[in-house]
Amino acid sequence: MNQSESPLKSTGSLSSAREAYGCIAWALLITALHVGITLQGVSTDGSYQERYHRLVQHDSYWFLNIIDRGYQSPVPPSPVKSMEISNVAFFPGIILWAKAVIASLGLDPKTGLTLAAQLATWGFWTYFLLVARQRLRFSAAQCAVAVALVLAHPAAFFLIAAYSESLFLLLLLGFMFWSVIPGRRAFIIAALHGVAMTGTRIAGVPATAFPFVQAWFRIRFPAYQATQVDQGGTRPPGAFSATNAFVAPLRHRFTFSPALLRAAALMLIALTGLAAFFLYCHLRFGHWDFYLMTQQAGWGVRADYLGLFKLAAYQQWTPNWRVASQVGQFLVPVTVIAFVGLAVWEITAARRQVTQWRKRIGFYFVGFVLFYISVSGVFSVRLESMTRYHFCTHVFLMLGAVHAFAEIGPRRRGIRTALITLTTLAALFGAWLHFTFSSQFVRGGWVA
């Protein structure tokens, strides 16, 4: 086997293998602690099994219904939101994964579904740490900060609940991790992750462009070894500039290389997960878009791809912090401000010196498309469930922001201390919301 086909062998050292196994071990510890703290500190009454089963709420019962009955629905789907009538409202990835865990371990459906989600959480944290250590070269302290910031999100408890967030993030991060590794084996593993990802959440469809975006920017803006712009004012060829970005001849900008062709092929293969589900819907119910029809009939969900550009998306500035739906509405303008701030920060730094923005651009891209698709999907229902959908965006923003702060963060001690203090206070407040919403969730409250 070619050495480039393995992320461990590609580093050429035993320390990298130890690092990978360390990531697996730390991921297991993070998952176990998250579950244990939630069950001990949030859900405190009843037996341990009863508390464990309280992680099955709301959408989880729809998953259990599909696991038990398969997809069932009249044609056209019922306008009544009832799992006993029309349940074709969720992609099959989490269903198939849960059924595999239930069958292989002989568990009851509630336990099996919850355990399946938590096994996926273990995989998610493994890939998260692998990306942080081997792709972004985080130190141990930076990894700890990134993990803490992710867990401080108000909806982070959905990682260990019987929901699909953990599986989707596992597959997406796995797709991103393997897609940038050369070699046939890495290509196949990335493709498998991508197929399963688009078969788990429709939001994964635009994220399949990650390897193409990453390859295009690396080719269009080749890395430059110098650490700063020449004193005479000449910008190095790898530095960001408006001319390089927008004025270059189209024939150079869109020249395809083997790396771009590989990325495009990977993207197309990954989309077959979505295509397979739509084909199933066509063969079973006579409509390829039957999932979308069910969402619209039962939930009133109709995608509005201009939603992010409408003033109605920016009306919530003073939420009731104990109401998750209002927090989700508030997160929309805050996230837009964060993206704009990051863009200005990155471009300003790249114009002054050569930076590692190429390593971060893919994470910003994935975070933005997940955010855009989420807002577009729930804009018609007043951004309902935006708190939960925002969590996936938050994961990639934190990876990019922590890496950027370490490299191009302010050097003035006062400004740096102020930013760290503000971030710490925001994280503590987010952790309090995390505790509040997880308490509501395990008691049957609607939190999304």
XYZ file of C-alpha atoms in Angstrom:
448
model
C 0.000 0.000 0.000
C 1.217 3.477 -0.835
C 2.245 5.377 2.263
C 0.202 8.404 1.216
C -2.970 6.340 1.527
C -2.855 6.303 5.314
C -3.019 9.377 7.522
C -0.840 7.586 10.061
C 1.835 6.431 7.641
C 1.814 9.731 5.791
C 3.326 11.388 8.850
C 6.096 8.839 8.864
C 6.301 8.535 12.631
C 5.091 6.322 15.449
C 4.163 9.452 17.395
C 1.365 10.147 14.897
C -0.109 6.689 15.508
C 0.041 7.293 19.247
C -1.596 10.663 18.684
C -4.456 9.049 16.731
C -5.044 6.449 19.448
C -4.874 9.238 21.997
C -7.622 11.083 20.118
C -9.791 7.957 20.228
C -9.253 7.603 23.978
C -9.894 11.280 24.725
C -13.011 11.194 22.545
C -14.376 8.283 24.570
C -13.635 10.107 27.818
C -15.340 13.313 26.624
C -18.426 11.360 25.533
C -18.619 9.363 28.770
C -18.234 12.468 30.911
C -20.897 14.319 28.931
C -23.358 11.452 29.343
C -22.494 10.931 33.000
C -22.752 14.598 33.953
C -26.055 14.936 32.122
C -27.584 11.897 33.794
C -26.237 12.735 37.237
C -26.566 16.506 37.220
C -29.611 17.111 35.046
C -31.817 14.018 35.214
C -31.619 13.091 38.891
C -34.784 11.119 39.656
C -35.560 7.485 38.824
C -33.292 4.566 38.075
C -30.281 4.933 35.834
C -32.106 3.184 32.981
C -35.100 5.518 33.357
C -32.825 8.540 33.267
C -31.005 7.131 30.258
C -34.301 6.664 28.418
C -35.180 10.313 29.042
C -32.647 11.156 26.364
C -35.324 9.825 23.982
C -37.661 12.752 23.299
C -39.695 14.303 20.480
C -37.980 13.465 17.150
C -36.550 10.332 18.769
C -40.041 8.802 18.837
C -40.353 9.362 15.113
C -37.085 7.473 14.644
C -38.408 4.624 16.791
C -41.625 4.569 14.789
C -39.719 4.252 11.510
C -37.426 1.585 13.013
C -40.532 -0.403 14.001
C -42.802 0.153 10.982
C -40.579 1.381 8.200
C -41.592 4.382 6.128
C -45.389 4.628 5.929
C -47.622 7.313 4.448
C -50.675 7.888 2.294
C -50.139 9.659 -1.018
C -50.224 12.633 -0.863
C -48.875 12.855 2.716
C -51.320 13.748 5.461
C -51.539 17.400 6.581
C -51.868 16.041 10.125
C -48.494 15.894 11.877
C -48.719 12.292 13.074
C -46.065 9.586 12.908
C -48.792 6.946 12.706
C -50.049 8.452 9.437
C -47.090 10.003 7.606
C -43.577 9.396 8.932
C -41.450 10.062 5.811
C -40.041 13.204 7.433
C -36.506 12.070 8.268
C -33.582 10.781 6.256
C -32.686 7.101 6.745
C -29.083 7.407 7.971
C -29.838 7.468 11.698
C -32.531 4.809 11.225
C -30.192 2.342 9.548
C -27.389 3.017 12.045
C -29.705 2.535 15.026
C -31.154 -0.673 13.577
C -27.634 -2.044 13.121
C -26.735 -1.284 16.762
C -30.014 -2.714 18.059
C -29.670 -5.918 16.023
C -25.981 -6.487 16.737
C -26.228 -5.919 20.519
C -29.739 -7.280 21.074
C -30.945 -4.087 22.770
C -34.417 -2.720 23.177
C -35.146 0.058 20.648
C -34.979 2.965 23.126
C -31.630 1.906 24.540
C -30.273 0.971 21.129
C -31.226 4.277 19.507
C -29.664 6.289 22.330
C -26.511 4.171 22.382
C -26.229 4.458 18.587
C -26.277 8.255 18.872
C -23.639 8.175 21.619
C -21.374 5.802 19.703
C -21.596 8.306 16.870
C -20.683 11.032 19.377
C -17.542 9.087 20.227
C -16.719 8.982 16.515
C -17.463 12.683 16.145
C -15.089 13.679 18.934
C -12.431 11.342 17.502
C -12.558 13.064 14.139
C -12.815 16.478 15.782
C -9.561 15.871 17.668
C -7.865 14.276 14.656
C -8.730 17.290 12.511
C -7.567 19.633 15.251
C -4.271 17.829 15.868
C -3.279 16.481 12.448
C -4.815 19.022 10.078
C -4.839 22.279 12.030
C -1.877 21.389 14.291
C -3.565 22.483 17.506
C -1.607 22.199 20.711
C -3.151 20.219 23.574
C -4.285 23.478 25.172
C -5.913 24.664 21.940
C -7.718 21.328 21.610
C -9.049 21.707 25.143
C -10.272 25.236 24.369
C -11.970 24.105 21.148
C -13.708 21.191 22.908
C -14.869 23.460 25.737
C -16.243 26.040 23.302
C -18.171 23.374 21.383
C -19.654 21.936 24.585
C -20.599 25.444 25.731
C -23.163 25.730 22.936
C -26.747 25.733 24.282
C -27.693 22.779 22.073
C -24.566 20.654 22.583
C -26.575 18.124 24.629
C -28.148 16.935 21.352
C -24.850 15.115 20.781
C -25.778 12.553 23.423
C -29.561 12.598 22.949
C -31.255 10.106 20.621
C -31.033 12.505 17.684
C -29.114 12.541 14.400
C -26.708 15.434 15.136
C -23.871 13.221 16.332
C -24.043 10.836 13.371
C -24.239 13.682 10.873
C -21.236 15.459 12.393
C -19.259 12.212 12.591
C -19.814 11.557 8.888
C -19.181 15.149 7.834
C -15.928 15.479 9.779
C -14.853 12.041 8.569
C -15.567 13.095 4.994
C -13.527 16.277 5.491
C -10.667 14.434 7.204
C -10.208 11.736 4.561
C -11.005 13.826 1.476
C -7.775 15.838 1.698
C -5.556 12.752 2.042
C -4.100 11.521 -1.272
C -4.462 7.915 -2.346
C -7.140 5.470 -3.418
C -7.919 4.087 0.020
C -8.489 7.531 1.499
C -10.704 8.392 -1.486
C -12.876 5.326 -0.900
C -13.188 5.973 2.845
C -14.073 9.627 2.214
C -16.655 8.606 -0.381
C -18.294 6.161 2.034
C -18.498 8.881 4.685
C -19.969 11.270 2.119
C -22.628 8.843 0.885
C -23.744 8.118 4.448
C -23.662 11.846 5.295
C -26.026 12.913 2.511
C -28.217 9.977 3.458
C -28.458 11.311 7.016
C -29.216 15.029 6.635
C -30.128 17.100 3.577
C -27.886 19.881 4.928
C -24.904 17.705 4.047
C -25.486 18.177 0.312
C -23.673 21.545 -0.116
C -21.011 20.437 2.370
C -19.884 17.800 -0.141
C -18.178 20.679 -1.975
C -15.595 20.956 0.838
C -12.767 19.067 -0.957
C -13.401 21.052 -4.146
C -13.322 24.380 -2.294
C -10.204 23.360 -0.392
C -8.401 22.211 -3.552
C -9.461 25.246 -5.600
C -8.151 27.760 -3.083
C -4.881 25.875 -2.667
C -4.354 25.884 -6.441
C -5.566 29.434 -6.992
C -3.512 30.819 -4.091
C -0.389 28.622 -3.816
C 1.365 28.749 -0.468
C 4.259 31.198 -0.179
C 7.158 30.475 2.105
C 7.905 34.049 3.164
C 6.461 35.284 6.427
C 5.690 38.848 5.418
C 5.187 41.157 2.484
C 8.399 42.456 0.946
C 9.533 45.750 2.428
C 9.278 47.382 -0.960
C 5.537 46.770 -0.947
C 5.545 43.862 -3.400
C 2.924 41.335 -2.404
C 4.071 37.687 -2.435
C 2.350 35.502 -5.051
C 0.470 33.465 -2.445
C -0.935 36.436 -0.559
C -4.555 37.473 -0.778
C -5.379 40.372 -3.056
C -8.422 41.602 -4.930
C -6.551 41.134 -8.205
C -5.745 37.491 -7.454
C -9.251 36.803 -6.238
C -11.457 38.560 -8.761
C -9.566 40.038 -11.704
C -7.542 37.025 -12.824
C -8.448 35.699 -16.290
C -11.224 33.123 -16.199
C -9.181 30.654 -18.174
C -6.695 30.500 -15.257
C -9.305 30.637 -12.542
C -11.246 27.634 -13.820
C -8.431 25.468 -15.107
C -9.051 21.946 -13.825
C -6.215 20.003 -12.267
C -6.166 16.350 -11.158
C -6.826 17.533 -7.596
C -9.945 19.409 -8.696
C -11.165 16.471 -10.777
C -10.644 14.143 -7.809
C -12.563 16.527 -5.544
C -15.399 16.851 -8.078
C -15.635 13.052 -8.402
C -15.726 12.700 -4.621
C -18.481 15.300 -4.426
C -20.607 13.528 -7.038
C -20.187 10.124 -5.392
C -21.124 11.573 -1.990
C -24.406 12.861 -3.426
C -25.548 9.296 -4.152
C -26.713 8.986 -0.533
C -29.295 11.692 -1.176
C -30.070 10.238 -4.619
C -30.690 6.777 -3.157
C -33.258 8.113 -0.668
C -35.013 10.148 -3.345
C -35.062 7.096 -5.631
C -36.599 5.050 -2.817
C -39.284 7.713 -2.339
C -40.038 7.645 -6.067
C -40.305 3.862 -6.203
C -42.310 3.577 -2.972
C -44.571 6.639 -3.093
C -44.392 7.785 -6.696
C -42.675 11.103 -5.903
C -38.912 11.601 -5.656
C -39.502 14.627 -3.398
C -41.906 12.859 -1.044
C -39.745 13.784 1.962
C -40.082 17.462 1.050
C -43.827 17.017 0.508
C -44.184 15.479 3.973
C -42.204 18.277 5.587
C -44.425 20.855 3.929
C -47.716 19.056 4.643
C -47.095 18.153 8.287
C -44.686 20.841 9.484
C -45.432 23.706 7.111
C -41.766 23.770 6.134
C -41.092 25.321 2.737
C -37.512 26.241 1.859
C -36.946 29.965 1.351
C -33.452 30.450 -0.038
C -33.718 34.211 0.336
C -34.648 33.963 4.009
C -31.171 34.939 5.182
C -31.487 38.200 3.245
C -34.864 39.206 4.696
C -35.288 41.546 7.644
C -37.590 39.053 9.378
C -34.538 36.891 10.106
C -32.981 39.682 12.198
C -35.808 40.786 14.478
C -34.872 38.919 17.662
C -32.321 40.895 19.699
C -33.762 40.557 23.223
C -34.687 36.889 23.665
C -36.118 35.221 26.713
C -33.044 33.144 27.511
C -35.101 30.245 28.857
C -37.009 29.867 25.573
C -34.877 27.919 23.111
C -36.791 29.044 20.014
C -36.078 32.699 20.843
C -32.416 31.911 21.466
C -32.300 30.279 18.026
C -33.797 33.390 16.431
C -31.220 35.517 18.243
C -28.377 33.314 16.971
C -29.146 34.191 13.340
C -28.023 37.855 13.427
C -25.220 37.016 15.855
C -23.858 34.370 13.464
C -24.043 36.697 10.475
C -22.061 39.277 12.450
C -19.548 36.557 13.374
C -19.058 35.535 9.721
C -18.616 39.133 8.612
C -16.173 39.773 11.457
C -14.148 36.682 10.609
C -14.049 37.641 6.933
C -12.809 41.160 7.690
C -10.275 39.802 10.191
C -8.918 37.175 7.786
C -8.718 39.475 4.764
C -7.076 42.274 6.741
C -4.455 39.896 8.130
C -3.842 38.268 4.727
C -3.271 41.659 3.110
C -0.614 42.497 5.681
C 1.227 39.185 5.781
C 1.097 35.629 4.521
C -1.229 33.609 6.758
C -2.572 30.078 6.907
C -6.082 31.119 5.863
C -6.097 28.299 3.278
C -6.311 25.793 6.132
C -9.373 27.548 7.526
C -11.331 28.445 4.407
C -12.910 24.991 4.120
C -14.172 25.085 7.710
C -15.669 28.536 7.197
C -17.295 27.307 3.994
C -18.883 24.271 5.641
C -20.042 26.317 8.622
C -21.647 28.903 6.350
C -23.461 26.481 4.033
C -24.858 24.570 7.018
C -26.049 27.870 8.468
C -27.515 29.043 5.163
C -29.391 25.793 4.520
C -30.727 25.754 8.089
C -32.037 29.327 7.912
C -33.538 28.687 4.478
C -35.252 25.525 5.692
C -36.879 26.914 8.838
C -37.459 30.527 7.817
C -41.055 29.677 6.869
C -41.725 28.447 10.434
C -40.204 31.466 12.192
C -36.774 29.856 12.530
C -38.073 27.045 14.731
C -35.366 24.557 15.777
C -32.635 27.031 14.832
C -30.871 26.552 18.181
C -30.297 22.883 17.366
C -29.429 23.427 13.714
C -27.007 26.183 14.659
C -24.935 23.759 16.708
C -23.434 22.140 13.588
C -22.377 25.552 12.279
C -20.872 26.344 15.679
C -18.564 23.303 15.514
C -16.841 24.500 12.337
C -16.748 28.129 13.383
C -14.922 27.135 16.568
C -12.332 25.096 14.673
C -11.643 28.001 12.338
C -11.747 30.733 14.991
C -9.433 28.958 17.465
C -6.900 28.311 14.701
C -7.135 31.918 13.503
C -6.791 33.392 16.978
C -3.641 31.362 17.608
C -2.056 32.612 14.377
C -3.384 36.117 13.701
C -4.958 37.099 17.004
C -4.139 40.560 18.373
C -0.645 40.822 19.812
C -1.427 43.679 22.153
C -1.778 42.181 25.587
C -4.726 44.326 26.633
C -6.822 43.558 23.555
C -5.933 39.869 23.681
C -6.869 39.645 27.376
C -10.149 41.461 26.734
C -11.105 39.066 23.918
C -10.229 35.995 25.977
C -12.257 37.364 28.892
C -15.293 38.083 26.709
C -15.073 34.650 25.094
C -14.825 32.990 28.518
C -17.887 34.862 29.793
C -19.846 33.987 26.649
C -18.838 30.322 27.020
C -19.929 30.249 30.663
C -23.261 31.783 29.722
C -23.625 29.237 26.903
C -22.833 26.430 29.359
C -25.594 27.714 31.655
C -28.020 27.657 28.718
C -26.779 24.156 27.882
C -27.634 23.029 31.416
C -31.007 24.832 31.359
C -32.110 23.434 28.003
C -30.901 19.898 28.716
C -32.933 19.992 31.950
C -35.994 21.030 29.978
C -35.319 18.380 27.335
C -35.061 15.359 29.651
C -38.328 16.438 31.284
C -40.108 16.380 27.952
C -39.920 20.098 27.127
C -39.579 21.197 23.509
C -36.043 22.478 23.019
C -34.921 23.257 19.492
